[in-house]
mmCIF file of C-alpha atoms in Angstrom:
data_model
loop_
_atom_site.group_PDB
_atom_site.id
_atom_site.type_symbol
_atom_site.label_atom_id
_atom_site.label_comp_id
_atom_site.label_asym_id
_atom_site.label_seq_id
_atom_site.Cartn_x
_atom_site.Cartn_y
_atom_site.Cartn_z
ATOM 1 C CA UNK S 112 4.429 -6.845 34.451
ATOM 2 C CA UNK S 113 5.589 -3.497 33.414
ATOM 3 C CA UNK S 114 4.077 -1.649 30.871
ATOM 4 C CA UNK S 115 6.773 -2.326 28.043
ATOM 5 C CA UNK S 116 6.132 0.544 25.648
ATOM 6 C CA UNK S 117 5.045 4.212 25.868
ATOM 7 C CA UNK S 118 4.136 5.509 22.488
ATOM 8 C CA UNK S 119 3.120 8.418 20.400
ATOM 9 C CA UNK S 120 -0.792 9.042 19.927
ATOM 10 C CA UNK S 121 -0.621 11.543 17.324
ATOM 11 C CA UNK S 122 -2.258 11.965 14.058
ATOM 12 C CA UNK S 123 -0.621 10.822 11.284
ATOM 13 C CA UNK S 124 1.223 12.117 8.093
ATOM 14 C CA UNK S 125 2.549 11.262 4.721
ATOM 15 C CA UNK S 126 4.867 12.444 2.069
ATOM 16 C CA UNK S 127 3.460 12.562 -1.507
ATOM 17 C CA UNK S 128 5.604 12.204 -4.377
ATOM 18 C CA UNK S 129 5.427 14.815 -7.309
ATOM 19 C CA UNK S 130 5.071 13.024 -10.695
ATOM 20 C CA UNK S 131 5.011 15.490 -14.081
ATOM 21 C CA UNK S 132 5.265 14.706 -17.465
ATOM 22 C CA UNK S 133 4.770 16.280 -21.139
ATOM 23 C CA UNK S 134 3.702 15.140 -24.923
ATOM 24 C CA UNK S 135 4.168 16.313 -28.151
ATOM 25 C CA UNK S 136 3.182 15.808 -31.201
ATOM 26 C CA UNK S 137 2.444 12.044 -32.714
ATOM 27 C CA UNK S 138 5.747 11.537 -34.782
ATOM 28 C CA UNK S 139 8.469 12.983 -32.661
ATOM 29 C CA UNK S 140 6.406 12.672 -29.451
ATOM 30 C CA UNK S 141 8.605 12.555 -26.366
ATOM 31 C CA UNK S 142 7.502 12.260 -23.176
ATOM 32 C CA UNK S 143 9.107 12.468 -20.038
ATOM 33 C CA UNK S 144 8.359 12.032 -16.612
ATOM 34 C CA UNK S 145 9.735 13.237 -13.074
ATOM 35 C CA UNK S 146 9.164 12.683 -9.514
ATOM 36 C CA UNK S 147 10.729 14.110 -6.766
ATOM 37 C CA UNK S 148 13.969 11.929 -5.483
ATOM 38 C CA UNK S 149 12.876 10.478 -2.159
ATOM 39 C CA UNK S 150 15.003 12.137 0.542
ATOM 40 C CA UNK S 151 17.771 10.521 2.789
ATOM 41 C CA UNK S 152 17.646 11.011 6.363
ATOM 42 C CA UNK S 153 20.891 10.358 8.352
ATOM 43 C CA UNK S 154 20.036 8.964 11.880
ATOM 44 C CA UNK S 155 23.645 8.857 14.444
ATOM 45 C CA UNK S 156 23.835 6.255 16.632
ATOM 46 C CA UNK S 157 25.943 4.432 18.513
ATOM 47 C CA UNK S 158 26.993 0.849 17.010
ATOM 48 C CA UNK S 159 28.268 -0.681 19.804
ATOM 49 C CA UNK S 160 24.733 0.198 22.121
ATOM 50 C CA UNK S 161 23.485 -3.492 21.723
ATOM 51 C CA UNK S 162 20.501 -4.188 21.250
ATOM 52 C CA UNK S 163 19.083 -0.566 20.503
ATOM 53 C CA UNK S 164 21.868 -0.573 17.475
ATOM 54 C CA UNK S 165 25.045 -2.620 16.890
ATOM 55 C CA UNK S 166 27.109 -4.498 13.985
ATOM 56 C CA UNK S 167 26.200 -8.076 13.725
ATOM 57 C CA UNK S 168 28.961 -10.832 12.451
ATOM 58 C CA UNK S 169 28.654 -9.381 8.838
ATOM 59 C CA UNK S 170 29.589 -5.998 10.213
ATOM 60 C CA UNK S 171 26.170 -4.743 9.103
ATOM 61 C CA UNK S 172 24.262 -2.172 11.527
ATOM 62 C CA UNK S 173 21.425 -3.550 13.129
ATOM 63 C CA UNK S 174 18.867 -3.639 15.875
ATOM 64 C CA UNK S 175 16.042 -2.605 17.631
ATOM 65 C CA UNK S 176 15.964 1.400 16.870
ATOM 66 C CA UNK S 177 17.500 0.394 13.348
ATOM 67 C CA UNK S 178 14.575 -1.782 12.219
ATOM 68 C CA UNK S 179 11.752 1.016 14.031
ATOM 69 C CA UNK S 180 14.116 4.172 12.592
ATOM 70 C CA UNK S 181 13.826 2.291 9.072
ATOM 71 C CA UNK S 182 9.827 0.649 8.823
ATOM 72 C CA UNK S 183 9.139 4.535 10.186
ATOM 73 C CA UNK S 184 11.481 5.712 6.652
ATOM 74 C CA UNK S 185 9.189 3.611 4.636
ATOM 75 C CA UNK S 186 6.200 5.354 5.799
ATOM 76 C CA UNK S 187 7.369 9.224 5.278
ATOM 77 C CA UNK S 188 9.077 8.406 2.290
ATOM 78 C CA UNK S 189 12.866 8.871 3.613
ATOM 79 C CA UNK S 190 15.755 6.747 3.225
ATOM 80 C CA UNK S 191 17.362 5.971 6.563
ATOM 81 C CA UNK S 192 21.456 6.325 6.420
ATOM 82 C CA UNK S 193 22.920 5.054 9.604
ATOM 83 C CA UNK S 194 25.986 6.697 10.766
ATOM 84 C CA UNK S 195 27.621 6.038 13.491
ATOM 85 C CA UNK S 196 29.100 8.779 16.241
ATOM 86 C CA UNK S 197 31.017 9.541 19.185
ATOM 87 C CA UNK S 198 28.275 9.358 21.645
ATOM 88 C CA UNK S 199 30.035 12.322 23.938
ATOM 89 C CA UNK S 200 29.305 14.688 20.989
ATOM 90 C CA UNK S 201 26.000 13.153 19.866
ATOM 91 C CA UNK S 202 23.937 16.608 20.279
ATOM 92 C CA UNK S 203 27.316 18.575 18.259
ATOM 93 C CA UNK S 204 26.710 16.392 15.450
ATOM 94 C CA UNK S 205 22.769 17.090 15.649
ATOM 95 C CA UNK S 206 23.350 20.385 15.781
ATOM 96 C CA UNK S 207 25.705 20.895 12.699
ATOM 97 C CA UNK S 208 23.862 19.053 10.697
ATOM 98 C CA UNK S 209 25.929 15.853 10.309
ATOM 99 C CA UNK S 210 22.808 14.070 11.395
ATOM 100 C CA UNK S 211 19.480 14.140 11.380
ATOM 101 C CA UNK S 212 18.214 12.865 14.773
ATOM 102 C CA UNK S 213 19.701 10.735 17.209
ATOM 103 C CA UNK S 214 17.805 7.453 17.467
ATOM 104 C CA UNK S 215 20.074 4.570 19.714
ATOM 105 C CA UNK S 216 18.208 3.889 23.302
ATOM 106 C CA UNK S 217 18.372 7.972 23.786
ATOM 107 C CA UNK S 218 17.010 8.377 27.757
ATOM 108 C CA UNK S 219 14.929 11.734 28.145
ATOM 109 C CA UNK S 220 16.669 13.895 30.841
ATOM 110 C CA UNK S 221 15.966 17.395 31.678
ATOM 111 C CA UNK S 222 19.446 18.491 30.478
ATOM 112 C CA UNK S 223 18.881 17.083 26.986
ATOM 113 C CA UNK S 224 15.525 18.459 26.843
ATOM 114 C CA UNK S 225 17.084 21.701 26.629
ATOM 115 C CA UNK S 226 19.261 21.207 23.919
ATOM 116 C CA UNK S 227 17.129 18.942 21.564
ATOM 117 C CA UNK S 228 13.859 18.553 20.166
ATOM 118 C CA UNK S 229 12.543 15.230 21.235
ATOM 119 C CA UNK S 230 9.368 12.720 19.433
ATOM 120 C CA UNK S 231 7.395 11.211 22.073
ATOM 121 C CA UNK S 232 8.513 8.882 24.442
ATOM 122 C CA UNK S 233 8.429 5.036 22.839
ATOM 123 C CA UNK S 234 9.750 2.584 25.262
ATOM 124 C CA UNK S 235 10.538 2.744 28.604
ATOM 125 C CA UNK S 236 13.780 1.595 30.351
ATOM 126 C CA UNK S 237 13.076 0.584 33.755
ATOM 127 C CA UNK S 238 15.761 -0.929 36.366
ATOM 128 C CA UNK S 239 13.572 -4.034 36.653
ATOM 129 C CA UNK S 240 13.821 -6.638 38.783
ATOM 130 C CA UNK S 241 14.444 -10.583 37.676
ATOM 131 C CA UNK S 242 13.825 -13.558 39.261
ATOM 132 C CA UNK S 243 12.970 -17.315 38.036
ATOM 133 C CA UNK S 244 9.789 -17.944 37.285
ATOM 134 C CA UNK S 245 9.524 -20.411 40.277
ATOM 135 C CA UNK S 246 10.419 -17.613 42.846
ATOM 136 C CA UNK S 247 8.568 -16.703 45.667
ATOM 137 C CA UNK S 248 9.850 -12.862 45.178
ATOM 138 C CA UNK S 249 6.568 -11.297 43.899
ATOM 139 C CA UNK S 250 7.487 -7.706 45.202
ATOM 140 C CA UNK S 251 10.338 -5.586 45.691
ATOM 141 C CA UNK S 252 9.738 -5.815 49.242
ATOM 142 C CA UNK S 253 10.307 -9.330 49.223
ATOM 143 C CA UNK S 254 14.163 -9.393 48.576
ATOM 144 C CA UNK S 255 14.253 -8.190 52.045
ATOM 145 C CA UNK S 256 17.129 -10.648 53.093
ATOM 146 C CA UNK S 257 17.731 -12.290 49.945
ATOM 147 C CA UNK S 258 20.951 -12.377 47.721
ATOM 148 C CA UNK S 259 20.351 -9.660 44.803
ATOM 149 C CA UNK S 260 22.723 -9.089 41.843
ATOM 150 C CA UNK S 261 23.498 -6.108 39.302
ATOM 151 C CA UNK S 262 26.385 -4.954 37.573
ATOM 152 C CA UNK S 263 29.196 -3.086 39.760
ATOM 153 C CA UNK S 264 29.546 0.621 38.616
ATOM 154 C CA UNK S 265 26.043 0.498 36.682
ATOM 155 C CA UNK S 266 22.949 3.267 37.585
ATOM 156 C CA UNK S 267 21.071 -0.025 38.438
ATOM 157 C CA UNK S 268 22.929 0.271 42.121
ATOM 158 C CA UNK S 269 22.610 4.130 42.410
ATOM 159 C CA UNK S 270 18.773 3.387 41.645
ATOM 160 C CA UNK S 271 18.778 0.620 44.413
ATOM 161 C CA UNK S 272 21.042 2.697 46.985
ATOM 162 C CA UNK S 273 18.557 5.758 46.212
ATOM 163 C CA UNK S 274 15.670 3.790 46.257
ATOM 164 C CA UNK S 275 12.665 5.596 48.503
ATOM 165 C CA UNK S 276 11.858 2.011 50.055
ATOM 166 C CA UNK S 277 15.319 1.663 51.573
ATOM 167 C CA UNK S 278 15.632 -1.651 50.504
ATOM 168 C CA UNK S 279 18.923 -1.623 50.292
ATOM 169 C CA UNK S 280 19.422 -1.969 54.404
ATOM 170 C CA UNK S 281 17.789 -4.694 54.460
ATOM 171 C CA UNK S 282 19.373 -7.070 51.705
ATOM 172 C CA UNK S 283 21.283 -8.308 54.946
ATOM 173 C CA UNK S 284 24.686 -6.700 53.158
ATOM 174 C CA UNK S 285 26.127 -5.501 50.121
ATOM 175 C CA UNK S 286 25.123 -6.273 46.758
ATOM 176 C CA UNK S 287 26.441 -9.146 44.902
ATOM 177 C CA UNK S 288 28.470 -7.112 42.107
ATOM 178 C CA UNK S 289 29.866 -8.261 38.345
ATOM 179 C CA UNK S 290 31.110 -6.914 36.277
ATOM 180 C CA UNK S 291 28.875 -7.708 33.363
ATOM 181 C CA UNK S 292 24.993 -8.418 33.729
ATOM 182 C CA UNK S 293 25.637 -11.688 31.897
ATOM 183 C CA UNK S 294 27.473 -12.982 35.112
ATOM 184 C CA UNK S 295 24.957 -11.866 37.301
ATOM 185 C CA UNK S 296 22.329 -13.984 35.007
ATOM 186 C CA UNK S 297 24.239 -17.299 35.025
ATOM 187 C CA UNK S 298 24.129 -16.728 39.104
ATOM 188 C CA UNK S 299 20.124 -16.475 39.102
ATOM 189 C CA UNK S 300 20.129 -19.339 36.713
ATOM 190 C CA UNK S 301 21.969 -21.432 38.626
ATOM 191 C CA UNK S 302 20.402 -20.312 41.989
ATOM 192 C CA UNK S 303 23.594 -18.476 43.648
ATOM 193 C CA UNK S 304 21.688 -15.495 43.919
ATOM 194 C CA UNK S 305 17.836 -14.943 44.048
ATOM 195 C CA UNK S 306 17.484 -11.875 41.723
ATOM 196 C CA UNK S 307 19.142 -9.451 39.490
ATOM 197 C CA UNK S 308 18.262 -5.852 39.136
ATOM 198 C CA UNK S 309 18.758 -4.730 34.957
ATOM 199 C CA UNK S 310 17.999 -2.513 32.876
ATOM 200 C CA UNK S 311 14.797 -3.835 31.012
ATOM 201 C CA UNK S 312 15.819 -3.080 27.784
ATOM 202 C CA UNK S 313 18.934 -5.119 27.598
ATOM 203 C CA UNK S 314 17.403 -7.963 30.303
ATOM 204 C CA UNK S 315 14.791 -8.663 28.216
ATOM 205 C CA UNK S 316 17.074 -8.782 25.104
ATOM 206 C CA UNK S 317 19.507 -11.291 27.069
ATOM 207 C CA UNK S 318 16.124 -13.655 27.558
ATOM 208 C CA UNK S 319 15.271 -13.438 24.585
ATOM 209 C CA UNK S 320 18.826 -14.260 23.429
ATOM 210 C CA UNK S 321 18.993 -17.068 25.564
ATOM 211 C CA UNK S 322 15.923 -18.841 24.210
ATOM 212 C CA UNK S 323 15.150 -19.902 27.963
ATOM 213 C CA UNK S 324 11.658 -19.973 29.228
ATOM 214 C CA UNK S 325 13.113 -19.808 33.088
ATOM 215 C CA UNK S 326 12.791 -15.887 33.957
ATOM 216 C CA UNK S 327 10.285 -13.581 35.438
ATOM 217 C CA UNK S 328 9.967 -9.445 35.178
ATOM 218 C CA UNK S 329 8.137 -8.429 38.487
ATOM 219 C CA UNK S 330 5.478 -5.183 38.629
ATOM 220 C CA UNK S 331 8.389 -3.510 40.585
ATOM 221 C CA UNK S 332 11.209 -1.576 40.019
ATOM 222 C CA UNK S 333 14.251 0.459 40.549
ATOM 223 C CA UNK S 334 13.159 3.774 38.233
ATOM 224 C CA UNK S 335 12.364 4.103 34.761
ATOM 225 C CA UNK S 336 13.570 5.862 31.664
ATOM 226 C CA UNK S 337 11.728 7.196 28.700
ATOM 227 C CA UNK S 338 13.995 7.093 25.500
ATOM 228 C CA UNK S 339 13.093 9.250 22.226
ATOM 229 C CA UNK S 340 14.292 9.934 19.049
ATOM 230 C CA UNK S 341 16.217 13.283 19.056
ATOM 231 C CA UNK S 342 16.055 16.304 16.584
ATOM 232 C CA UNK S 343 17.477 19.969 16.229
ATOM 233 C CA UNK S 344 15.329 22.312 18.440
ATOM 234 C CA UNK S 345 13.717 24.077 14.889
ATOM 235 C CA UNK S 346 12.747 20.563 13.353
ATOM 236 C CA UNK S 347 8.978 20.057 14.548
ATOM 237 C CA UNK S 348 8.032 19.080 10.780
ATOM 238 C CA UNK S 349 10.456 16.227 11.180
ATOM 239 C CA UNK S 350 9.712 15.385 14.711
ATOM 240 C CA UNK S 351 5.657 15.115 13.620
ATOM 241 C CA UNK S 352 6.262 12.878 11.189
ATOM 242 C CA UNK S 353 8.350 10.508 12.724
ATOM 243 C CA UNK S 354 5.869 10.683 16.005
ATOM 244 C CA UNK S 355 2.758 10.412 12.886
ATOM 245 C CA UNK S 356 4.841 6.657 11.880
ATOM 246 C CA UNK S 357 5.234 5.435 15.294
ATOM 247 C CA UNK S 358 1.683 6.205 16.172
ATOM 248 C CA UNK S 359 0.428 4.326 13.015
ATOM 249 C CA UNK S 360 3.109 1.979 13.942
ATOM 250 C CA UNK S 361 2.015 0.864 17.404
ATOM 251 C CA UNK S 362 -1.661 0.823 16.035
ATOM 252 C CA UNK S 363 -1.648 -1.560 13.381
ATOM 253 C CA UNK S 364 0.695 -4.185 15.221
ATOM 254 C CA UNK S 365 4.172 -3.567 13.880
ATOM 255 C CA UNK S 366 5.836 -2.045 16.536
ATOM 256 C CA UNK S 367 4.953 -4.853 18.901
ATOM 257 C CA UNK S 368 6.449 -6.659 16.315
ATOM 258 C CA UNK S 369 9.674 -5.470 16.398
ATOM 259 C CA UNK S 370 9.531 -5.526 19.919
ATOM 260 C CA UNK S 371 9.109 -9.298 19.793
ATOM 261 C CA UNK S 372 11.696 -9.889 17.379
ATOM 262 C CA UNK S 373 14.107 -8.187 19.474
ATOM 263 C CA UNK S 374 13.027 -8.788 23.728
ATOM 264 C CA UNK S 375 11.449 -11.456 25.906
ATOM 265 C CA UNK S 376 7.520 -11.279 26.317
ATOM 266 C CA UNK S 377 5.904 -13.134 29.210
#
């Protein structure tokens, strides 16, 4: 199975809080005390991007990245305000200041390495391939001639059509194409096709969603993604903090929490 998670190893940090205070004299002593107002951190996403961040039935923002973006607040002593964006102008808004960092299933690309500062890589997003746990598929070289399923218009068929192993010729035609992944799921399930190719992140959110003990994430794949939290270009101080939390994070067992809470483990 793939490796589900690529995390920080860096060393971690904290924020102190400040605490003063002053006496006087016995009879009209006053005393007073102050500490330094714990600071709000606004993190844009997109709340539609299910199930990195979306609105539940209660209309309140939730999700993977939300729950990470706010245990990771709790340890550097921010409050995490989510606000949602227009993805198209996602690195705009970072760079004005409207927000903080950008933390909603952001890929790592070359061209938005360039414009942002980004933590280290946390999870990975590969195109991975599905089958049911009863199939003889164990490789991607096995759907040679079998009936394979993705979403039409999706990067999971560029990845396929691209793919080094040429696979693709030899699926004995096209791909069977949906237009959501959901359809190409209840075909596996019910055996009209013999795999699906999805994005990991949101496959292994649908099993999980499903509550059915039927699937199967080969070794193989179609390509990966890294996501990462984004920041402005001059904001290491917050960029090593947040990598500090994550670090901690995937050490002591909560982030594999989170993860469980959220996708399908085999």
């Amino acid at each position: 199975m793939l490796d589900k998670l690529k995390r920080a190893a860096l060393i971690g940090t904290g924020l102190l809080l400040l605490a003063g205070c002053s006496g006087g004299a016995s009879d009209d002593a006053s005393a007073s005390s102050e500490a330094v107002a714990e600071e709000t951190l606004t993190v844009g996403l997109d709340d539609t991007f299910a199930p990195m961040g979306f609105r539940d039935d209660n209309n309140e923002i939730i999700g993977f990245d939300v729950d990470l973006a706010k245990e990771v607040g709790e340890r550097i002593g921010a409050e995490m305000v989510f606000q949602p964006i227009d993805w198209a102008m996602k690195e705009t808004e970072l760079d004005s200041g409207n927000i903080d960092m950008i933390w909603n299933g952001y890929a790592i690309t070359p061209e938005r390495a360039e414009k942002v500062l980004l933590s280290e890589p946390y999870i990975v997003d590969a195109q991975s391939i599905i089958v049911l746990k009863d199939s003889d598929i164990q490789t991607k070289a096995d759907l040679e001639g079998k009936l394979v399923s993705t979403q039409q218009s999706s990067s999971s068929v560029d990845k396929i059509m691209e793919d080094e192993s040429g696979i693709f010729g030899k699926l004995g035609g096209d791909l069977v194409l949906y237009p959501s992944n959901n359809n190409s799921f209840s075909d596996l399930e019910s055996g009209r096709v013999d795999a699906i190719v999805v994005g990991e992140v949101y496959g292994r959110y649908y099993m999980k969603q499903s509550g059915k003990d039927i699937y199967r994430v080969l070794e193989d794949n179609f390509g990966e993604d890294e996501m990462a939290v984004a920041f402005k270009k001059d904001n290491t101080e917050l960029q090593e903090r947040v990598d500090a939390a994550l670090a901690d994070m995937k050490e002591d067992g909560t982030f594999d929490e989170i993860y469980d809470k959220w996708f399908y483990s085999e």
